[in-house]
Short mmCIF file of C-alpha atoms in Angstrom, two decimals:
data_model
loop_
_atom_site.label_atom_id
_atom_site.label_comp_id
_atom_site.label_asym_id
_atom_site.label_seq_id
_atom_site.Cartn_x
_atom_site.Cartn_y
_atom_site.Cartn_z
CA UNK A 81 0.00 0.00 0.00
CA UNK A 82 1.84 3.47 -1.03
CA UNK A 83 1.42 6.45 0.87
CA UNK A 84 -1.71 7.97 -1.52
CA UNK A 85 -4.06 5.34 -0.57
CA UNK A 86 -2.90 4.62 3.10
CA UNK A 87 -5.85 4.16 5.39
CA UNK A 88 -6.98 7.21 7.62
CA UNK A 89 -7.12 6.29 11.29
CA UNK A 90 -7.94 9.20 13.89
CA UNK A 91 -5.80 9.05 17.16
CA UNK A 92 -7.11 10.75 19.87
CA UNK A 93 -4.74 11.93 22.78
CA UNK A 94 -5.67 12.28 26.31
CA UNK A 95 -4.01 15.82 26.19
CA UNK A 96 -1.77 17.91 24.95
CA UNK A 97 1.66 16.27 23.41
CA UNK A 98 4.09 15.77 26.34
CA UNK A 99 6.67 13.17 27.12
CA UNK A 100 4.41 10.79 27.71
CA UNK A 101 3.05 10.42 24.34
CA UNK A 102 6.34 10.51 22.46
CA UNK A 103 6.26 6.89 21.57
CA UNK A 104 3.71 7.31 19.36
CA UNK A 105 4.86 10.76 17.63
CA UNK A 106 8.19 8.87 17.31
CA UNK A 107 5.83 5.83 15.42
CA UNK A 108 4.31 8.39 13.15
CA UNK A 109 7.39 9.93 12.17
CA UNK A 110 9.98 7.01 11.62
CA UNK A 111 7.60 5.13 9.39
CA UNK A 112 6.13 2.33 11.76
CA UNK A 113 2.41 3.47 10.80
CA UNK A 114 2.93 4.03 7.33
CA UNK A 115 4.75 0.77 6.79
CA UNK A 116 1.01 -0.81 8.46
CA UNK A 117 -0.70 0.95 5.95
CA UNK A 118 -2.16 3.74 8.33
CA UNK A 119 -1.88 7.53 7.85
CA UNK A 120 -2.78 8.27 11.69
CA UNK A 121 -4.26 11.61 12.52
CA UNK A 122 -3.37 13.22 15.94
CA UNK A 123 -6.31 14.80 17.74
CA UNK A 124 -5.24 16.90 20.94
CA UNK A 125 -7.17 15.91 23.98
CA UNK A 126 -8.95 17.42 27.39
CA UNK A 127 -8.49 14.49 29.66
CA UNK A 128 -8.77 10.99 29.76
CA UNK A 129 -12.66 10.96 30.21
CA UNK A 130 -13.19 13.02 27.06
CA UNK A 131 -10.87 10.54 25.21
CA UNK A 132 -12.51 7.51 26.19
CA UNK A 133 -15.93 9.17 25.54
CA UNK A 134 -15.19 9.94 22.09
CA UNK A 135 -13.64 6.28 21.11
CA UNK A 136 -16.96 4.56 22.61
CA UNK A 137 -19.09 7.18 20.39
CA UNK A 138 -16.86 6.25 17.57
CA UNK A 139 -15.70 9.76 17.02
CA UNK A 140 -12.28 8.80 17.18
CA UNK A 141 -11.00 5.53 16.00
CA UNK A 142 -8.76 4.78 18.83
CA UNK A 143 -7.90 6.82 21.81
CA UNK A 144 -5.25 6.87 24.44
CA UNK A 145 -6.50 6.94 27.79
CA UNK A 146 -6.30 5.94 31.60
CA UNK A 147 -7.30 2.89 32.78
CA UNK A 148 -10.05 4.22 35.30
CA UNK A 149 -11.41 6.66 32.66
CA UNK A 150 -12.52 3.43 30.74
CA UNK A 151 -14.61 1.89 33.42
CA UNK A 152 -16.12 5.17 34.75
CA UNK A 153 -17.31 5.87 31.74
CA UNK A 154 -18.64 1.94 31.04
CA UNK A 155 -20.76 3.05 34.41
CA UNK A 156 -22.41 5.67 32.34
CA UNK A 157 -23.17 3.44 30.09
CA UNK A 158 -20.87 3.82 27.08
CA UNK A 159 -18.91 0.58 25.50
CA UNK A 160 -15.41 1.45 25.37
CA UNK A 161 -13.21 -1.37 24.72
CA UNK A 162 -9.37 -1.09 25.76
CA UNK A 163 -7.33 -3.31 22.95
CA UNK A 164 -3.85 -2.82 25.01
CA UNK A 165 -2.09 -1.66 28.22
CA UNK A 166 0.91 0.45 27.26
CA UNK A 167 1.47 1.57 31.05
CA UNK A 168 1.02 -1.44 33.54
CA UNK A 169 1.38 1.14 36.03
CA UNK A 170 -0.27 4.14 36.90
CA UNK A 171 1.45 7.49 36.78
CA UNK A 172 -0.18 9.28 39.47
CA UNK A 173 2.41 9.84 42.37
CA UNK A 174 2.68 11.86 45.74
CA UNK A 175 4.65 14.60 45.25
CA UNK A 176 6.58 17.48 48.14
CA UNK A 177 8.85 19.78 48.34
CA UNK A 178 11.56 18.58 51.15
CA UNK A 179 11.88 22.07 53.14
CA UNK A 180 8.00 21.46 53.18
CA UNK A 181 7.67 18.09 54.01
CA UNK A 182 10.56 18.45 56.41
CA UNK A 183 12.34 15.09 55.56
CA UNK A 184 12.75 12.54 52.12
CA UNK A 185 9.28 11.18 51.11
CA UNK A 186 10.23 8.09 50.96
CA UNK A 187 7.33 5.57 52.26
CA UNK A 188 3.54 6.25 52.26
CA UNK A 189 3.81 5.41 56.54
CA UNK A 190 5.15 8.71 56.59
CA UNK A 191 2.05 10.69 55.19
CA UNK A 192 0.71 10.07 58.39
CA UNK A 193 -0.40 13.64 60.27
CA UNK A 194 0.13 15.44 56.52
CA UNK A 195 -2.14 17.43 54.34
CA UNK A 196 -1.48 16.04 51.45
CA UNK A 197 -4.31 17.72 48.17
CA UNK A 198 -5.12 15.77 44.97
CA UNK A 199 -5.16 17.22 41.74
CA UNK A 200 -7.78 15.67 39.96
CA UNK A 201 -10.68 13.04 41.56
CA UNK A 202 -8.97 9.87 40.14
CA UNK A 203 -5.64 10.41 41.65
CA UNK A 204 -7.51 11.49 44.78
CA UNK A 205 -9.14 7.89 44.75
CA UNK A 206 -5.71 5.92 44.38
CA UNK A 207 -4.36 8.04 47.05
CA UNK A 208 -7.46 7.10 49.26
CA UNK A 209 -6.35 3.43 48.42
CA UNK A 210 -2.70 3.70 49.01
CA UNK A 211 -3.32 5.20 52.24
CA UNK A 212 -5.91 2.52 53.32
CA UNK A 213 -3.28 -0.24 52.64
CA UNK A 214 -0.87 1.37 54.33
CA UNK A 215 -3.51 1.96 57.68
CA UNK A 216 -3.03 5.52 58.28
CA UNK A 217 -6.14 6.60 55.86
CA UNK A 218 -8.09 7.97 58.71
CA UNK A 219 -4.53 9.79 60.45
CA UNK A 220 -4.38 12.16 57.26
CA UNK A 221 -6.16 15.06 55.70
CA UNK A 222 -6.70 14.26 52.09
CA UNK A 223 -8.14 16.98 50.75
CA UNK A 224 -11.05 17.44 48.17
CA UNK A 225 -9.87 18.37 44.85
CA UNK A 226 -9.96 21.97 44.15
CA UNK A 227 -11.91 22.97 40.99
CA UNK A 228 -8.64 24.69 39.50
CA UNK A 229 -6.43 22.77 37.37
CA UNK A 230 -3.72 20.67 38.75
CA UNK A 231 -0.59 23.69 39.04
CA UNK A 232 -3.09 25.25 41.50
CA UNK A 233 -2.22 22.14 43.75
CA UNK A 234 1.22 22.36 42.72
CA UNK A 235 1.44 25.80 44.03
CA UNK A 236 -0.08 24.55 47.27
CA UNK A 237 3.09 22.75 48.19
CA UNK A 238 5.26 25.49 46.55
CA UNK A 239 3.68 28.04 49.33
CA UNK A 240 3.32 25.66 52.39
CA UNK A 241 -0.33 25.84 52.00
CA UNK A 242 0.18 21.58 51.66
CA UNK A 243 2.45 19.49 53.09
CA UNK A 244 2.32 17.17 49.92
CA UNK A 245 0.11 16.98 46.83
CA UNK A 246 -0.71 14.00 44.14
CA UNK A 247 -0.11 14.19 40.55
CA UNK A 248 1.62 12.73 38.16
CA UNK A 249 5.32 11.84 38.01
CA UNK A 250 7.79 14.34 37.53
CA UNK A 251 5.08 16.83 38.52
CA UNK A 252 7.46 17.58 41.79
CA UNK A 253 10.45 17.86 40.03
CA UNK A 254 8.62 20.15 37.53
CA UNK A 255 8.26 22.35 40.73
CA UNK A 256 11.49 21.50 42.04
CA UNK A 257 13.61 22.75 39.48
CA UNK A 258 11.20 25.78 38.48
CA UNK A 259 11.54 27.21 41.95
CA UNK A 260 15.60 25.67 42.92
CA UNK A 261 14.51 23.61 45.56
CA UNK A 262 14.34 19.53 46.07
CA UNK A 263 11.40 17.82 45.58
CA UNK A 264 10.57 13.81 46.30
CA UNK A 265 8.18 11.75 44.25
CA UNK A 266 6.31 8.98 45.71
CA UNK A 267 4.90 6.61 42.46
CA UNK A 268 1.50 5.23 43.30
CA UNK A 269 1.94 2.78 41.26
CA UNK A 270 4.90 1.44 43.11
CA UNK A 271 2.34 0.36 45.43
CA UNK A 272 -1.03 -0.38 43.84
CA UNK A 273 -1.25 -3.10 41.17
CA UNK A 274 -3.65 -1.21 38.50
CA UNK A 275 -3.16 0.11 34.91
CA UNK A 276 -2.35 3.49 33.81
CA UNK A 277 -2.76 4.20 30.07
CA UNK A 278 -4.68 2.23 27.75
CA UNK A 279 -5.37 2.10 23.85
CA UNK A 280 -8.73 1.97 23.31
CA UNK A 281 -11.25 2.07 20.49
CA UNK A 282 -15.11 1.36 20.60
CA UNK A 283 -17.55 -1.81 19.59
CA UNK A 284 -18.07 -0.86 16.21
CA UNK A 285 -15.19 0.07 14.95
CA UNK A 286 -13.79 -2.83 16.90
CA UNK A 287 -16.23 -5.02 14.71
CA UNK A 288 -15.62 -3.77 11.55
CA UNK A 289 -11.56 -2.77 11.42
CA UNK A 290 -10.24 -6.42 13.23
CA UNK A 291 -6.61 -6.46 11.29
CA UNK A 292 -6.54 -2.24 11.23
CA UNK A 293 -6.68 -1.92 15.20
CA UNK A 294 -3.77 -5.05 14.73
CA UNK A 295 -1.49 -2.84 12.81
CA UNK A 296 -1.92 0.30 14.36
CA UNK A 297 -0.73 -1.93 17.67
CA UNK A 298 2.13 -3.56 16.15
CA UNK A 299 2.85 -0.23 14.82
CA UNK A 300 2.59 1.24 18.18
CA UNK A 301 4.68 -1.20 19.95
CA UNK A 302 7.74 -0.77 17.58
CA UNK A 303 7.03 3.31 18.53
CA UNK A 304 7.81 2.38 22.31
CA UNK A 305 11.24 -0.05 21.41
CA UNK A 306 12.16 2.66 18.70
CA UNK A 307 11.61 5.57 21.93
CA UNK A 308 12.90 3.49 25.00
CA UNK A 309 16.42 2.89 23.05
CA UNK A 310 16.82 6.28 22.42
CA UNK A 311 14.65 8.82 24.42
CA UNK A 312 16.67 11.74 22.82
CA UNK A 313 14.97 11.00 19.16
CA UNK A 314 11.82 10.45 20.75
CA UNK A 315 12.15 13.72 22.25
CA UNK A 316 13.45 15.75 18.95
CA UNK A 317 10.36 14.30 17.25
CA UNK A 318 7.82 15.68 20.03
CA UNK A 319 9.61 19.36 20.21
CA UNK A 320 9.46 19.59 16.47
CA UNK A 321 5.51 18.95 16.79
CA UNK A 322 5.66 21.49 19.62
CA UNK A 323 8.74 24.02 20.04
CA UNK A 324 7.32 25.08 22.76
CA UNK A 325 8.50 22.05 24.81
CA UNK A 326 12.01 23.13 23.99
CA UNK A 327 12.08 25.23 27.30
CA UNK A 328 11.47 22.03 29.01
CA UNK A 329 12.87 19.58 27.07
CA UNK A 330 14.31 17.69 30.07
CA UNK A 331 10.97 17.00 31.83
CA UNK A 332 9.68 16.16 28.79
CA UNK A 333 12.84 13.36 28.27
CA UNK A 334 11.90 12.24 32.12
CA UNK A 335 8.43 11.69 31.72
CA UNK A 336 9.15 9.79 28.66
CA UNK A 337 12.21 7.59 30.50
CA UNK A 338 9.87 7.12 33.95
CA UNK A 339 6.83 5.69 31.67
CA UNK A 340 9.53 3.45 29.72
CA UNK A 341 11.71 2.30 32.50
CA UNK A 342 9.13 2.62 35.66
CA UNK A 343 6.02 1.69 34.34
CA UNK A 344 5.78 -0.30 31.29
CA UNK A 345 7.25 -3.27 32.85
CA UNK A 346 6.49 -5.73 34.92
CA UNK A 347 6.37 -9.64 35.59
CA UNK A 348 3.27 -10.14 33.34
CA UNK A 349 5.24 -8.24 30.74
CA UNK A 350 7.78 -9.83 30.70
CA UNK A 351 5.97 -13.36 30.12
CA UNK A 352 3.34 -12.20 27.82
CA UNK A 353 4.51 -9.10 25.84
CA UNK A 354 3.70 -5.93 25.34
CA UNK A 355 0.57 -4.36 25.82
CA UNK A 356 -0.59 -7.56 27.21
CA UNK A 357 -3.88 -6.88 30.13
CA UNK A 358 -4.17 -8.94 32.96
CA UNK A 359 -7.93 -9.29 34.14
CA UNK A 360 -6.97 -9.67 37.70
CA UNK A 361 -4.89 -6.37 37.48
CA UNK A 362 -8.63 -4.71 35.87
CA UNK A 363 -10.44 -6.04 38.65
CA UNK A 364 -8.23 -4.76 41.39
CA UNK A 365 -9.02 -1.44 39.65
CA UNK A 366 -12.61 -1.92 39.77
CA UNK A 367 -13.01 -2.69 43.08
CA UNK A 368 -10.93 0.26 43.65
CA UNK A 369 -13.32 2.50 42.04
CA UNK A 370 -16.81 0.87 42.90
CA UNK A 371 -15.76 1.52 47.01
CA UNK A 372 -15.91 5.51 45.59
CA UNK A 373 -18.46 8.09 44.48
CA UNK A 374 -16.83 8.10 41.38
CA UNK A 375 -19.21 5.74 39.30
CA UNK A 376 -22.32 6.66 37.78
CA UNK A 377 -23.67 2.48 37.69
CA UNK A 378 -22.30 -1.04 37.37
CA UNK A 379 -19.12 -2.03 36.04
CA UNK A 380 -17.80 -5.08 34.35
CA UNK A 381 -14.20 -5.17 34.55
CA UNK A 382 -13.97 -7.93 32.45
CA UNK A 383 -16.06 -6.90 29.62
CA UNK A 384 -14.06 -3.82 29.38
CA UNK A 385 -11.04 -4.74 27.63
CA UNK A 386 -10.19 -7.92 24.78
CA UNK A 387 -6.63 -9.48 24.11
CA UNK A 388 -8.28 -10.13 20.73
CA UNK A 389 -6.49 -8.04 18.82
CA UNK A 390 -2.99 -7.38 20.48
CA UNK A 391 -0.50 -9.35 17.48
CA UNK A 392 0.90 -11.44 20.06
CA UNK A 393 2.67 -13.58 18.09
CA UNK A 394 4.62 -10.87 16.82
CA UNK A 395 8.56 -10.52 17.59
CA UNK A 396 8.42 -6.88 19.03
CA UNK A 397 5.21 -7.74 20.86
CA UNK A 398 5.36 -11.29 22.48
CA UNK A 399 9.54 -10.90 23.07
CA UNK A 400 8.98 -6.94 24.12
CA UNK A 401 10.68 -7.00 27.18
CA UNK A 402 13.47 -9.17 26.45
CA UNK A 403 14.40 -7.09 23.30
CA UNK A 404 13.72 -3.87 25.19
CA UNK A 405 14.23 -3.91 28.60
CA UNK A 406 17.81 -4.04 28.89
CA UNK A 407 18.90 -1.30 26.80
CA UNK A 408 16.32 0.84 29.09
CA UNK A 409 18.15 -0.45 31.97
#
């Protein structure tokens, strides 16, 4: 198939280009999609809910979302469908300043006595659950989250207004190196066993583009090798979609290298490939979120994602992590 009669395929983001989504600009722009066929379309996004929303509608052929967004919005009764787990992690982290915090965040135990203010209600949730496990939910102040956007929490902890705040990682080094002064990160998802970001597309496109969704993954997974072995192309190809990112080019690289080395991998990975979904790992998540206000109805963890079309007999897919992982490490 030559470029002139490629197949269209609309890609809608869960925000803004950042770091985090350089994998796929990096697939886009070295060839992978084109070699499948696909001339992908980039739509910019307003959060993972309006992503997921506009895949089950079949607005957008595939989206990129978080793994919550797809079953809070299966409880308003939409049908998204995630195809693959590119994060097996979340991203959402606690994040301080140290003169703030007055010691190294190190361990969740030590939340314990803190104000500590969520950015959006999702991260607020996995906070709630992170501090449950670790028994001091009831010994600290988690605040409600403030109708702002999230850099109105970040300027909480910048002021002392917060002894810690939750975001999403790098947010406190973002802070820490905007205002020359050290910041710790605590990764949720060091400690809770739920997804982050998901690929996800809706029922009838689902039904009627099988092999397309198949390429546009296999595609996509040669985007993440291409960007974990070298995070400085990956980067150059994101700053030339948005010069603006120049300024902060190094965030931008560290986002990108703590999604690839931090949160991408894991056991399950490593055994089944990339983008592989585990449904115990779903249904942790939903019992996570049906214990919170968060859900409109009923969920069905299980009906919320398929392995069906993940090429997992594919080299870069099923051997991801060997082929990968050590040049990452």
């Amino acid at each position: 198939m030559t470029a002139t009669d490629s197949e269209p395929i609309s890609f809608q983001l869960n925000w803004e280009p950042n770091g985090f989504q350089s994998p796929y600009f990096l697939a886009r722009e070295a060839g992978f999609y084109e070699a499948e066929g696909l001339e992908v379309e980039f739509v910019e996004g307003h959060g993972s809910p309006f992503a997921v929303e506009r895949a089950a509608r079949g607005e957008s052929d595939i989206a990129l979302a978080g793994a919550s967004a797809v079953l809070a919005k299966q409880s308003e009764g939409f049908e998204p469908l995630a195809v693959a787990a590119v994060t097996q992690k979340t991203p959402a982290a606690v994040y301080t300043l140290r003169d703030v915090f007055g010691e190294e965040l190190t361990e969740p135990e030590q939340l314990a006595g803190q104000t500590v203010a969520p950015s959006a209600t999702k991260t607020r949730i996995l906070t709630a659950q992170l501090l449950a496990n670790a028994g001091i939910r009831d010994e600290v102040e988690l605040l409600e989250v403030d109708p702002h956007t999230h850099h109105r929490v970040q300027h909480k902890v910048v002021d002392g207004t917060v002894d810690a705040a939750v975001g999403v990682v790098t947010n406190g080094i973002e802070i820490g190196r905007e205002h020359d002064r050290t910041a710790d990160e605590l990764p949720i998802g060091d400690y809770l066993d739920i997804y982050g970001m998901t690929l996800v597309t809706g029922p009838e496109f689902a039904d009627e583009n099988p092999e397309t969704i198949r390429s546009f993954l296999r595609a996509t997974a040669h985007g993440w090798a291409a960007a974990t072995r070298d995070p400085e192309r990956a980067i150059d190809v994101l700053v030339d979609r948005n010069a603006t990112l120049e300024r902060n080019r190094e965030i931008e690289r560290r986002k990108f290298e703590t999604a690839a080395n931090r949160l991408q991998f894991t056991p399950y990975t490593q055994d089944h490939g990339w983008g592989v979904q585990d449904p115990a790992r779903w249904r942790r998540l939903g019992e996570t979120l049906s214990e919170t206000a968060l859900l409109e109805g009923a969920i069905d963890p299980d009906a919320v994602w398929t392995d069906e079309f993940r090429p997992a007999d594919e080299p870069i897919v099923a051997e991801y992590a060997d082929r990968v992982r050590p040049t990452a490490e």
